[in-house]
Coordinates of C-alpha atoms in Angstrom, one line a residue:
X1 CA -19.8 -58.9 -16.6
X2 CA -19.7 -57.0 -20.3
X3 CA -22.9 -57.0 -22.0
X4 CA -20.7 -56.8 -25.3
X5 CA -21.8 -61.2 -25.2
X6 CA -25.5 -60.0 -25.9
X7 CA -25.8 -59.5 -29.9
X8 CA -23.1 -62.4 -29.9
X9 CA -25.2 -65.0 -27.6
X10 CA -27.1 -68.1 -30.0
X11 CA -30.2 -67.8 -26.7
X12 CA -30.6 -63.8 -28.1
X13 CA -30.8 -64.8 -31.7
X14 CA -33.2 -67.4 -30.8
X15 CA -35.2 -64.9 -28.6
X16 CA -35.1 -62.3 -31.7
X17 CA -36.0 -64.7 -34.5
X18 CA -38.7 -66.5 -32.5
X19 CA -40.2 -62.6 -32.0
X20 CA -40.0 -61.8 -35.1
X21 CA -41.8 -65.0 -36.2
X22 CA -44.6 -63.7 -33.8
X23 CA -45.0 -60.3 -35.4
X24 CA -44.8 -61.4 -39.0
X25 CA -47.7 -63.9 -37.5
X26 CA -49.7 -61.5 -35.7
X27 CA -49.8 -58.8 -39.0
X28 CA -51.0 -61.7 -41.1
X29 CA -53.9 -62.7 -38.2
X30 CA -56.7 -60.9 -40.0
X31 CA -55.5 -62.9 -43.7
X32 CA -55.1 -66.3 -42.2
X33 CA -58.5 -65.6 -40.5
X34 CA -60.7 -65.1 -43.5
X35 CA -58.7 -68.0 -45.6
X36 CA -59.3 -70.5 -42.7
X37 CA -62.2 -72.5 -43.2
X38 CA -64.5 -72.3 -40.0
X39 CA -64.2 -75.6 -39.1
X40 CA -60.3 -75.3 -38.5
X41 CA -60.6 -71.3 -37.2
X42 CA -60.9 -72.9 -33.2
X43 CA -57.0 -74.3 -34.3
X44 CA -56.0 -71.0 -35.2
X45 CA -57.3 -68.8 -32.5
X46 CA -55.5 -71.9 -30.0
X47 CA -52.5 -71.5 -32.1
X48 CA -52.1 -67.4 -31.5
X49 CA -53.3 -67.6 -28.4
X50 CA -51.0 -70.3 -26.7
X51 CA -48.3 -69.7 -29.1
X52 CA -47.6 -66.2 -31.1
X53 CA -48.8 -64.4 -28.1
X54 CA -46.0 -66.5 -25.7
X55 CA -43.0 -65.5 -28.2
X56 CA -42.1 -62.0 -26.4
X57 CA -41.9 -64.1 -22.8
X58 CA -39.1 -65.6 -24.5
X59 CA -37.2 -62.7 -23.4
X60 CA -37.6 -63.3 -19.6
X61 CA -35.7 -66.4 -19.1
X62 CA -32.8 -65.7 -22.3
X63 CA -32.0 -62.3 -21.0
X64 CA -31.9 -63.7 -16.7
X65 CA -28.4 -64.8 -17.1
X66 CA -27.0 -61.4 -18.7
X67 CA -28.8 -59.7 -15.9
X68 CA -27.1 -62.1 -12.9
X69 CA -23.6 -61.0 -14.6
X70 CA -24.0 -57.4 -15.2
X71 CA -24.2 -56.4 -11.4
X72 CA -22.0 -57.3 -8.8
X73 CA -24.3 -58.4 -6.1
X74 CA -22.2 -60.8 -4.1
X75 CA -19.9 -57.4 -3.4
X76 CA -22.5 -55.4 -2.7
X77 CA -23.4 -58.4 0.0
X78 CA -19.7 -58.0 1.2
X79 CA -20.1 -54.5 1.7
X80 CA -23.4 -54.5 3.2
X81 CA -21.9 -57.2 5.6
X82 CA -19.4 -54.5 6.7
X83 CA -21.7 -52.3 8.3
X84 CA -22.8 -51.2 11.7
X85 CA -26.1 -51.8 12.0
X86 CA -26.3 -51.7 15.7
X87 CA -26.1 -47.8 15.9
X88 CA -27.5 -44.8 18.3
X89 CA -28.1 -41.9 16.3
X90 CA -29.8 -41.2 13.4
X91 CA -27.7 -41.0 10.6
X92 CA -28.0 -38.7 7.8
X93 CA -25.6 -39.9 5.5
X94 CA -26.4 -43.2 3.4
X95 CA -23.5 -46.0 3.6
X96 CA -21.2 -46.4 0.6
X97 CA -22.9 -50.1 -0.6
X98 CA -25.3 -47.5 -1.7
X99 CA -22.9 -45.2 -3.9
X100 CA -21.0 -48.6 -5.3
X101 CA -24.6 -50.3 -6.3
X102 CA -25.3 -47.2 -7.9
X103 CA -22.1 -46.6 -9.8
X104 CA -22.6 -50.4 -11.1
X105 CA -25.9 -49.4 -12.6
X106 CA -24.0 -46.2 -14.5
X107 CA -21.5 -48.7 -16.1
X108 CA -24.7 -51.5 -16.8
X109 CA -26.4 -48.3 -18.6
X110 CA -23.3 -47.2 -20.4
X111 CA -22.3 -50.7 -21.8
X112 CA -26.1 -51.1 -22.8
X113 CA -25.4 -47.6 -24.8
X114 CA -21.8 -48.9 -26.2
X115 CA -23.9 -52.0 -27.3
X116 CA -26.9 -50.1 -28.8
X117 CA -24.6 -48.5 -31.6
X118 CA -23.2 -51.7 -32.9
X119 CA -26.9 -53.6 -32.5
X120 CA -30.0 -52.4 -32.3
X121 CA -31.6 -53.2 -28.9
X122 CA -35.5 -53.5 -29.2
X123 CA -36.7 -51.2 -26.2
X124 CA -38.5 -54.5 -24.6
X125 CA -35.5 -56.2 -24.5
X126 CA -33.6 -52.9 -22.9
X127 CA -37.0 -53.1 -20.2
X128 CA -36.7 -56.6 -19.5
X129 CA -32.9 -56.2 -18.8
X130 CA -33.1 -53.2 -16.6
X131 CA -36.6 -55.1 -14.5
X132 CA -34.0 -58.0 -13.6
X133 CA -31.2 -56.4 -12.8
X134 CA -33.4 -54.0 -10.6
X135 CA -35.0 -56.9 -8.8
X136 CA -31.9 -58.7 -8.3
X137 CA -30.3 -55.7 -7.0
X138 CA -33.4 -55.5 -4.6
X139 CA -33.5 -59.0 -3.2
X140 CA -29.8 -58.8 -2.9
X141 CA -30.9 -56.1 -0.4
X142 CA -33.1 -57.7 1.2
X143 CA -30.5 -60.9 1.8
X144 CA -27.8 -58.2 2.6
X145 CA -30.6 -57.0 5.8
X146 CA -31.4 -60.3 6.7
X147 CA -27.7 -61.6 7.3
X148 CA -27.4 -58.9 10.4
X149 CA -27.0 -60.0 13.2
X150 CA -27.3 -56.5 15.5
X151 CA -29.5 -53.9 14.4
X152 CA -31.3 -50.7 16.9
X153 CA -34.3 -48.8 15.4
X154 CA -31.8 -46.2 14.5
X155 CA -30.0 -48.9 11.8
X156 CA -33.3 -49.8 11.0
X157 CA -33.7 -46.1 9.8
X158 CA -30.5 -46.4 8.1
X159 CA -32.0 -48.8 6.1
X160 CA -34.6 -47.2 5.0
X161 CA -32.2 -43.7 3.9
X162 CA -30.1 -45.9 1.8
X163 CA -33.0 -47.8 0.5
X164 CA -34.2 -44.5 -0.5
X165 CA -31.2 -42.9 -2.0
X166 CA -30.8 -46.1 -3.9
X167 CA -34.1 -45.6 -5.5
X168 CA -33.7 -41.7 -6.3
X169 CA -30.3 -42.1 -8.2
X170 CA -32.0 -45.1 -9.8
X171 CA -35.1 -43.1 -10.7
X172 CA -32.6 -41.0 -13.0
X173 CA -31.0 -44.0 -14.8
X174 CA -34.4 -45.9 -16.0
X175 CA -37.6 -44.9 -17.6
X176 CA -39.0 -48.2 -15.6
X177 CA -41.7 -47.6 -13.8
X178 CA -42.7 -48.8 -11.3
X179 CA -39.2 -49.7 -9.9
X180 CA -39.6 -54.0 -9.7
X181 CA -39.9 -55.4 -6.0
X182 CA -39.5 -51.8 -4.5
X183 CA -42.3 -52.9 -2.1
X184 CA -40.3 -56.4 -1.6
X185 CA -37.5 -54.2 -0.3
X186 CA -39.7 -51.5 2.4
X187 CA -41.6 -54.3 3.4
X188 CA -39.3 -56.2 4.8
X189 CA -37.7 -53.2 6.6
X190 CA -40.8 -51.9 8.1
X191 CA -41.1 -55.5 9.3
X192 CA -38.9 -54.6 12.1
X193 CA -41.3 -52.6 13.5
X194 CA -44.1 -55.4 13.9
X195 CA -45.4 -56.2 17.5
X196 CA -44.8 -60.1 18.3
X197 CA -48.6 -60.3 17.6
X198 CA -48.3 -58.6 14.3
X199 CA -45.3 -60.7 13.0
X200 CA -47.4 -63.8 13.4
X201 CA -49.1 -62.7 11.2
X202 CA -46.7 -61.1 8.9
X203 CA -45.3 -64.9 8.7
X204 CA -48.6 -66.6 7.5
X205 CA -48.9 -63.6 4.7
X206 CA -45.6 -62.7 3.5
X207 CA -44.2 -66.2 1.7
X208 CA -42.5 -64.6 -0.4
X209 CA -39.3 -64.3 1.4
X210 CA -37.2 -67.0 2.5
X211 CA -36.6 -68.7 5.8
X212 CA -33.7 -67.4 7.2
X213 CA -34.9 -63.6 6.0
X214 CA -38.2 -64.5 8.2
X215 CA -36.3 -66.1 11.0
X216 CA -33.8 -62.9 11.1
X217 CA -36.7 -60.4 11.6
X218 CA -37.9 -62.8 14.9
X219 CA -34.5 -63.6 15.9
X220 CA -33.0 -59.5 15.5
X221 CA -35.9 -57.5 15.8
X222 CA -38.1 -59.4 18.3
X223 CA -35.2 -61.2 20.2
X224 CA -34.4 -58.6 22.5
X225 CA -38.2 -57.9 23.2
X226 CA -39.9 -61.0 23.6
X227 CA -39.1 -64.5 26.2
X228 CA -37.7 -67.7 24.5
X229 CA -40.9 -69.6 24.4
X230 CA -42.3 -66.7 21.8
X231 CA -39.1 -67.3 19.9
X232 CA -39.7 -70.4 19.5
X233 CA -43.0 -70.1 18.7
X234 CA -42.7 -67.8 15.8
X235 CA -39.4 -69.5 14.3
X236 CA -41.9 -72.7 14.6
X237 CA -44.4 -70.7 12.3
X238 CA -41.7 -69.8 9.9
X239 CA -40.6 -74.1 9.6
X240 CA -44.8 -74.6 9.1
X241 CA -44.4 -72.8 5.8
X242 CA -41.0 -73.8 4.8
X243 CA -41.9 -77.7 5.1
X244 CA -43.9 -78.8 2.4
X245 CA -41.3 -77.1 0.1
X246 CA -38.8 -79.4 1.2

């Protein structure tokens, strides 16, 4: 999970060379423009326009992998899986997935410091790497909520305090703002609050998460509160949408 692989890595010299291409490109626009004749200036504008301004999108995919290895999000899974969810009170302590996540994020900002002072790390590139590890994190905690199998209104709250202590520590680590797929996370927990009616609904609108996290808000927070037939119903909605991926 060290990010000391980063300046090493032949994908982040390609990402850095093809950038720099761009920019050297993009402050010799205004010189290439007046030398082009006008017949061949519609090639040039294509050329910047599909190309040079593409380079820094380079970073997205390059930097993805060095993101999925610098958090542990399969233990914050196991630790979210050892929760009771199913509670009576209102809690007002956070769970310690929370505090673990966190202190992963401490030692991903530390090794990106440790890093820094042997290579330069272009500020974009130090965005791009903190905006996927965030969002990862966050739909690891969403795929964490929707492997429960027991949850009251009182774990549902729970939820939301850890949710919320996770994104006030976080808030101190990052200059990122906003925090990626924050509303990704709160949606999906509020969504446990929806009337049968409403989660229709919430179904048809929300395909952004999966199948099984759809299925567990019918099947955990509706289950106990509406007949079989409704289930059914709803789950029946959810295999609608999922079908013409498959």
């Amino acid at each position: 999970m060290a990010l000391n692989c980063l300046p090493k890595a032949s994908s982040s010299y390609t990402e850095r060379n093809g950038v720099f291409l761009a920019e050297q490109f993009e402050s010799l626009q205004s010189h290439l423009d007046t030398m082009m004749p006008a017949a061949k200036k519609p090639f040039l504008q294509q050329f910047y326009s599909q190309t040079v301004s593409t380079a820094s999108e380079l970073r997205k995919p390059i930097y993805w992998i060095v993101a999925a290895k610098a958090i542990d999000y399969e233990q914050m899974l196991l630790l979210m899986a050892g929760v009771k969810w199913d509670i009576k009170e209102i809690m007002s302590q956070h769970n310690i997935y929370v505090d673990v996540l966190l202190k992963e994020f401490e030692q991903f900002n530390k090794r990106l410091s440790d890093v820094s002072r042997h290579v330069r790390i272009p500020l974009p590139v130090s965005n791009v790497l903190w905006e996927h590890c965030i969002r990862l994190a966050n739909r690891t905690l969403v795929e964490g909520y929707a492997n429960v199998k027991k949850c009251s209104n009182e774990g549902r709250a729970l939820m939301q305090l850890d949710f919320q202590q996770f994104l006030m520590k976080l808030e101190k680590l990052t200059d990122l703002r906003p925090i990626p797929d924050k509303e990704f996370v709160e949606t999906y927990i509020k969504a446990y609050y929806l009337t049968e009616n409403d989660m229709e609904q919430f179904i048809k609108n929300h395909r952004e998460y999966s199948m099984k996290q759809l299925a567990n808000l019918v099947n955990v927070c509706l289950g106990s509160h509406i007949n079989k037939r409704a289930r059914q119903k709803l789950l029946a909605a959810i295999d609608d949408i999922d079908r013409p991926k498959r």
